[in-house]
Amino acid sequence: MAAWPLRVVVAGSPPFVVGDKDAPIPAGLAVELWAAVAKEMCRKFEVKRSGNVEQALEAVIASRADVAIGPISITAARSEKVAFSQPYFDSNLAILAPASRSMLDRIRPFLTHVIVTGALVLLGVLLLVGGLLWIAERRDNPKHFPQSPLKGVGNGVWLAVSTMSTVGYGDRVPRSVPGRFIAGIWMLVSIVSASALTASLSTAFTLSQLDSPAIASAKELKGRKVGAADGTTSSRFVRQHGGTLVAARDLPSAVADLQAGRTEAVVFDRPALRYLLRQNSGWDLEIAAASYEPQGYGFAVALGSPLLHSMNVALLTLHESGELDDIVSRWLGD
């Protein structure tokens, strides 16, 4: 006797679930992967769309569906109500915000701890070298290094700077043996110092040309209006970090609120944000580099469902054959 078709409920956002909600059969990474899993299980299935992930899980809990598929985060709270397959994809949360191009954002790369500390150390070393040159030269070379500490050390610093820059004006020259020894040592040290400083400034200059999001970290969410899908890991994350949650139906709705100025940022799963921006490259939005809440996506069935074991075996088979990775690459490109 043939097994009955599995009742599959689908929910989520691109690239895991793609297509108009009225379409009879959606597409997407999760949908394509489920089709491969069902084939391995030798089971037919019927697909029904759900408004969101929470509704899809409720359908499984209430026995209105056998399996819920999509970008469904595996959490402890959800695992008390449904059984999850092994993760088929590793994800994390990210922050989407308008690209920021303020003067402060352009200058910020030059104010890193490494550059500021390096500049202060260099200034101190220049003063030290200038002082040592003045002490060594003030008696034998008063023309270039006057007895006045201010003028003498100042001329020593000028000699150190011109030596470091490899310009070498020649207007200040040490004559004593100690002075020349100090200048010689400084020449060698300045070669390394100049190279390190140039590399740091080059990196900072490159970073200053890049756009960055106006909200770049979770601590900046406090007191801000932040969009997220209600009842999800994203919405809980917003509340945990002091943001004012503006609940959205899905990611497109959350982004629409952001673009209309009703919110200042969106928190969502990084793969979905990357896919959305790749499809809309003209949008003036950026994804923050910081990642939060590592999470796995899985398929959900009822607690105690006999489908769980065969579903996991099918997923392992697809992983070992490389077909799972091929499906992910087709939709995400990496």
Coordinates of C-alpha atoms in Angstrom, one line a residue:
M1 CA 0.0 0.0 0.0
A2 CA 1.4 3.4 -1.0
A3 CA 2.2 5.9 1.7
W4 CA 0.1 9.0 1.7
P5 CA 1.5 12.3 0.4
L6 CA 3.2 14.3 3.1
R7 CA 1.6 17.6 4.0
V8 CA 4.4 20.2 3.8
V9 CA 3.9 23.7 5.0
V10 CA 6.4 26.3 3.7
A11 CA 7.4 29.6 5.2
G12 CA 10.3 32.0 5.1
S13 CA 12.1 34.5 3.0
P14 CA 14.4 34.4 -0.1
P15 CA 16.7 32.7 -0.9
F16 CA 15.2 29.8 1.1
V17 CA 11.6 30.4 0.0
V18 CA 11.2 32.3 -3.3
G19 CA 8.1 33.1 -5.3
D20 CA 4.7 34.8 -5.0
K21 CA 2.6 33.7 -2.1
D22 CA -0.2 32.8 -4.4
A23 CA 2.0 30.5 -6.5
P24 CA 1.0 26.8 -6.1
I25 CA 4.6 25.6 -5.7
P26 CA 7.3 28.0 -4.4
A27 CA 11.0 27.8 -5.2
G28 CA 14.0 28.4 -3.1
L29 CA 16.9 26.7 -1.4
A30 CA 14.9 25.1 1.3
V31 CA 12.2 24.0 -1.2
E32 CA 14.7 22.5 -3.6
L33 CA 16.5 20.7 -0.7
W34 CA 13.2 19.3 0.7
A35 CA 12.3 17.9 -2.8
A36 CA 15.7 16.1 -2.8
V37 CA 15.1 14.8 0.7
A38 CA 11.6 13.6 -0.2
K39 CA 13.0 11.8 -3.2
E40 CA 15.5 10.0 -1.0
M41 CA 12.7 9.1 1.4
C42 CA 10.6 7.8 -1.6
R43 CA 7.7 10.1 -0.4
K44 CA 5.4 12.3 -2.4
F45 CA 4.3 15.6 -0.8
E46 CA 1.8 18.4 -1.1
V47 CA 2.9 22.0 -0.5
K48 CA 1.0 24.7 1.3
R49 CA 2.2 28.3 2.0
S50 CA 2.1 29.7 5.5
G51 CA 2.2 33.4 6.5
N52 CA 5.3 33.0 8.6
V53 CA 7.5 30.5 10.4
E54 CA 5.6 30.6 13.6
Q55 CA 2.3 29.8 11.8
A56 CA 4.1 27.0 10.0
L57 CA 5.3 25.5 13.3
E58 CA 1.8 25.8 14.7
A59 CA 0.4 23.8 11.8
V60 CA 2.8 21.0 12.6
I61 CA 2.0 21.1 16.3
A62 CA -1.8 21.0 15.6
S63 CA -1.2 18.1 13.1
R64 CA -2.5 20.2 10.2
A65 CA 0.9 19.5 8.5
D66 CA 3.5 16.8 8.6
V67 CA 6.6 18.9 7.9
A68 CA 7.5 22.6 8.1
I69 CA 10.3 23.7 5.8
G70 CA 12.1 27.0 5.3
P71 CA 14.8 29.0 7.1
I72 CA 13.5 27.7 10.5
S73 CA 16.0 28.5 13.3
I74 CA 16.6 25.6 15.6
T75 CA 16.1 26.9 19.2
A76 CA 15.6 25.4 22.6
A77 CA 12.2 27.0 23.0
R78 CA 11.0 25.6 19.6
S79 CA 12.5 22.2 20.3
E80 CA 10.1 21.8 23.3
K81 CA 7.2 21.9 20.8
V82 CA 8.5 20.3 17.6
A83 CA 11.3 17.9 16.6
F84 CA 14.0 19.3 14.3
S85 CA 16.1 17.6 11.7
Q86 CA 19.8 18.0 11.8
P87 CA 20.8 21.5 10.6
Y88 CA 21.1 21.8 6.8
F89 CA 22.5 25.4 6.9
D90 CA 24.4 27.5 9.4
S91 CA 23.4 31.1 9.7
N92 CA 23.6 34.1 12.0
L93 CA 21.8 37.4 12.6
A94 CA 23.0 40.7 11.0
I95 CA 22.1 44.4 11.0
L96 CA 21.0 46.2 7.9
A97 CA 21.0 50.0 7.9
P98 CA 21.4 52.9 5.5
A99 CA 24.9 53.5 4.2
S100 CA 26.7 56.2 6.1
R101 CA 29.0 58.6 4.4
S102 CA 29.5 61.3 7.0
M103 CA 32.8 63.1 7.5
L104 CA 33.2 61.2 10.8
D105 CA 32.8 57.9 9.1
R106 CA 35.5 58.9 6.6
I107 CA 37.8 59.9 9.4
R108 CA 37.1 57.0 11.7
P109 CA 39.5 54.5 10.0
F110 CA 42.3 56.9 10.8
L111 CA 41.4 57.0 14.5
T112 CA 42.0 53.3 15.2
H113 CA 43.9 52.3 18.3
V114 CA 46.9 51.1 16.2
I115 CA 47.2 54.4 14.2
V116 CA 46.7 56.7 17.1
T117 CA 49.1 54.8 19.4
G118 CA 51.6 54.6 16.6
A119 CA 51.4 58.4 15.9
L120 CA 51.9 59.2 19.6
V121 CA 54.8 56.8 19.9
L122 CA 56.4 58.3 16.8
L123 CA 55.9 61.9 18.1
G124 CA 57.6 60.8 21.4
V125 CA 60.5 59.2 19.5
L126 CA 61.0 62.3 17.3
L127 CA 61.2 64.4 20.4
L128 CA 63.6 62.0 22.0
V129 CA 65.9 61.9 18.9
G130 CA 65.7 65.7 18.6
G131 CA 66.7 66.1 22.2
L132 CA 69.6 63.7 22.0
L133 CA 70.9 65.4 18.8
W134 CA 70.7 68.8 20.6
I135 CA 72.6 67.5 23.6
A136 CA 75.3 65.9 21.4
E137 CA 75.6 68.9 19.1
R138 CA 75.0 72.1 21.1
R139 CA 78.6 72.7 22.0
D140 CA 80.4 71.8 18.8
N141 CA 77.6 72.9 16.4
P142 CA 75.8 75.9 17.9
K143 CA 74.9 77.3 14.5
H144 CA 72.6 74.4 13.7
F145 CA 71.7 73.5 17.3
P146 CA 71.5 76.7 19.4
Q147 CA 71.9 76.7 23.2
S148 CA 68.2 77.5 23.7
P149 CA 66.5 74.2 24.4
L150 CA 63.4 75.2 22.5
K151 CA 65.2 76.1 19.3
G152 CA 67.9 73.4 19.7
V153 CA 65.5 70.5 20.3
G154 CA 63.2 71.9 17.6
N155 CA 66.0 71.8 15.0
G156 CA 66.8 68.3 16.2
V157 CA 63.2 67.2 15.6
W158 CA 63.3 68.9 12.2
L159 CA 66.5 66.9 11.3
A160 CA 64.8 63.7 12.5
V161 CA 61.6 64.4 10.4
S162 CA 63.6 65.3 7.3
T163 CA 65.7 62.1 7.7
M164 CA 62.6 60.0 8.2
S165 CA 60.9 61.4 5.1
T166 CA 64.1 60.8 3.1
V167 CA 64.0 64.4 1.9
G168 CA 67.2 65.4 3.7
Y169 CA 67.3 69.1 3.2
G170 CA 70.8 69.4 4.5
D171 CA 70.1 72.6 6.4
R172 CA 70.8 70.8 9.7
V173 CA 73.8 68.4 9.8
P174 CA 75.3 66.8 12.9
R175 CA 79.1 67.2 13.1
S176 CA 80.1 65.5 16.3
V177 CA 80.7 61.7 16.5
P178 CA 77.9 61.1 19.0
G179 CA 75.6 63.2 16.9
R180 CA 76.4 61.3 13.7
F181 CA 76.0 58.0 15.5
I182 CA 72.5 59.1 16.8
A183 CA 71.6 60.3 13.3
G184 CA 72.8 57.0 11.7
I185 CA 70.8 54.8 14.1
W186 CA 67.7 57.0 13.5
M187 CA 68.1 56.5 9.7
L188 CA 67.9 52.8 10.1
V189 CA 65.0 52.9 12.6
S190 CA 63.1 55.5 10.5
I191 CA 63.1 53.1 7.5
V192 CA 61.1 50.5 9.4
S193 CA 58.9 53.2 11.1
A194 CA 58.1 54.9 7.8
S195 CA 57.2 51.5 6.2
A196 CA 54.9 50.5 9.1
L197 CA 53.2 54.0 9.2
T198 CA 52.7 53.9 5.4
A199 CA 51.1 50.5 5.5
S200 CA 48.7 51.5 8.3
L201 CA 47.7 54.8 6.6
S202 CA 47.2 52.9 3.3
T203 CA 44.8 50.5 4.9
A204 CA 42.9 53.3 6.7
F205 CA 42.6 55.3 3.4
T206 CA 41.2 52.2 1.7
L207 CA 38.6 51.7 4.5
S208 CA 37.7 55.4 4.4
Q209 CA 36.5 54.9 0.8
L210 CA 34.2 52.1 1.8
D211 CA 30.6 52.7 2.8
S212 CA 29.6 51.5 6.3
P213 CA 26.1 51.1 7.8
A214 CA 24.8 53.9 10.0
I215 CA 24.2 51.3 12.7
A216 CA 27.2 48.9 12.8
S217 CA 26.8 47.0 16.1
A218 CA 24.2 45.6 18.5
K219 CA 25.0 48.2 21.2
E220 CA 23.9 50.9 18.8
L221 CA 20.3 49.5 18.6
K222 CA 19.4 50.8 22.0
G223 CA 16.6 53.4 21.8
R224 CA 16.4 53.0 18.0
K225 CA 13.4 51.9 16.0
V226 CA 14.4 48.5 14.5
G227 CA 12.4 46.3 12.2
A228 CA 12.3 42.5 12.5
A229 CA 9.8 39.8 11.8
D230 CA 7.6 39.4 14.9
G231 CA 8.0 36.2 17.0
T232 CA 11.4 35.3 15.5
T233 CA 15.0 35.2 16.8
S234 CA 15.5 38.6 15.2
S235 CA 12.7 40.3 17.2
R236 CA 13.9 38.8 20.5
F237 CA 17.4 40.0 19.6
V238 CA 16.2 43.6 19.1
R239 CA 14.4 43.6 22.5
Q240 CA 17.4 42.1 24.3
H241 CA 19.6 45.0 23.0
G242 CA 17.2 47.8 24.0
G243 CA 15.8 48.5 20.5
T244 CA 12.2 49.5 19.9
L245 CA 10.8 46.7 17.9
V246 CA 8.7 47.6 14.8
A247 CA 7.2 44.2 13.9
A248 CA 7.1 43.4 10.2
R249 CA 5.3 40.6 8.3
D250 CA 8.5 39.6 6.5
L251 CA 11.8 40.9 5.3
P252 CA 10.5 42.9 2.3
S253 CA 8.0 44.7 4.7
A254 CA 10.8 45.4 7.2
V255 CA 13.0 46.8 4.5
A256 CA 10.1 48.9 3.1
D257 CA 9.8 50.5 6.6
L258 CA 13.5 51.2 6.7
Q259 CA 13.5 52.9 3.3
A260 CA 10.4 54.9 4.2
G261 CA 12.2 56.2 7.4
R262 CA 9.8 54.4 9.8
T263 CA 12.8 52.5 11.2
E264 CA 16.5 53.0 11.5
A265 CA 17.7 49.4 11.0
V266 CA 16.6 45.9 10.3
V267 CA 17.7 42.8 12.1
F268 CA 17.4 39.6 10.1
D269 CA 19.2 36.4 9.0
R270 CA 22.4 37.3 7.1
P271 CA 21.8 35.0 4.1
A272 CA 18.4 36.6 3.5
L273 CA 19.9 40.1 3.7
R274 CA 22.7 39.3 1.4
Y275 CA 20.4 37.7 -1.2
L276 CA 18.1 40.8 -1.0
L277 CA 20.9 43.3 -1.5
R278 CA 22.3 41.2 -4.4
Q279 CA 19.0 41.3 -6.1
N280 CA 18.7 45.1 -5.5
S281 CA 22.2 46.4 -5.9
G282 CA 21.1 50.0 -6.3
W283 CA 19.7 50.3 -2.8
D284 CA 21.7 52.6 -0.5
L285 CA 21.8 50.0 2.3
E286 CA 24.7 48.2 4.0
I287 CA 25.0 45.0 6.1
A288 CA 27.1 45.4 9.2
A289 CA 30.1 43.1 9.4
A290 CA 29.3 42.0 13.0
S291 CA 27.5 38.6 13.3
Y292 CA 25.3 37.5 16.2
E293 CA 23.3 34.5 17.4
P294 CA 24.8 31.7 15.4
Q295 CA 21.9 29.4 14.4
G296 CA 21.2 26.3 12.3
Y297 CA 18.2 25.9 10.0
G298 CA 16.3 22.7 10.0
F299 CA 13.0 21.0 9.0
A300 CA 10.4 20.6 11.7
V301 CA 8.1 17.7 12.4
A302 CA 5.8 16.8 15.3
L303 CA 7.4 15.5 18.5
G304 CA 7.8 11.7 18.2
S305 CA 7.2 11.7 14.4
P306 CA 8.4 8.6 12.7
L307 CA 9.5 10.8 9.8
L308 CA 12.4 12.3 11.7
H309 CA 14.9 9.4 11.4
S310 CA 14.3 8.8 7.6
M311 CA 14.5 12.6 7.1
N312 CA 17.9 12.8 8.9
V313 CA 19.2 9.8 6.9
A314 CA 18.2 11.5 3.7
L315 CA 19.9 14.8 4.7
L316 CA 23.1 12.9 5.6
T317 CA 23.0 11.1 2.3
L318 CA 22.7 14.4 0.4
H319 CA 25.5 15.9 2.4
E320 CA 27.9 13.0 1.8
S321 CA 27.1 13.0 -1.9
G322 CA 27.7 16.7 -2.2
E323 CA 24.2 17.4 -3.5
L324 CA 23.4 19.5 -0.5
D325 CA 26.4 21.8 -1.1
D326 CA 25.5 22.0 -4.8
I327 CA 22.0 23.3 -3.9
V328 CA 23.4 25.9 -1.5
S329 CA 25.9 27.1 -4.1
R330 CA 23.2 27.5 -6.7
W331 CA 21.2 29.8 -4.5
L332 CA 23.9 31.6 -2.6
G333 CA 26.9 31.5 -4.9
D334 CA 29.3 30.5 -2.1

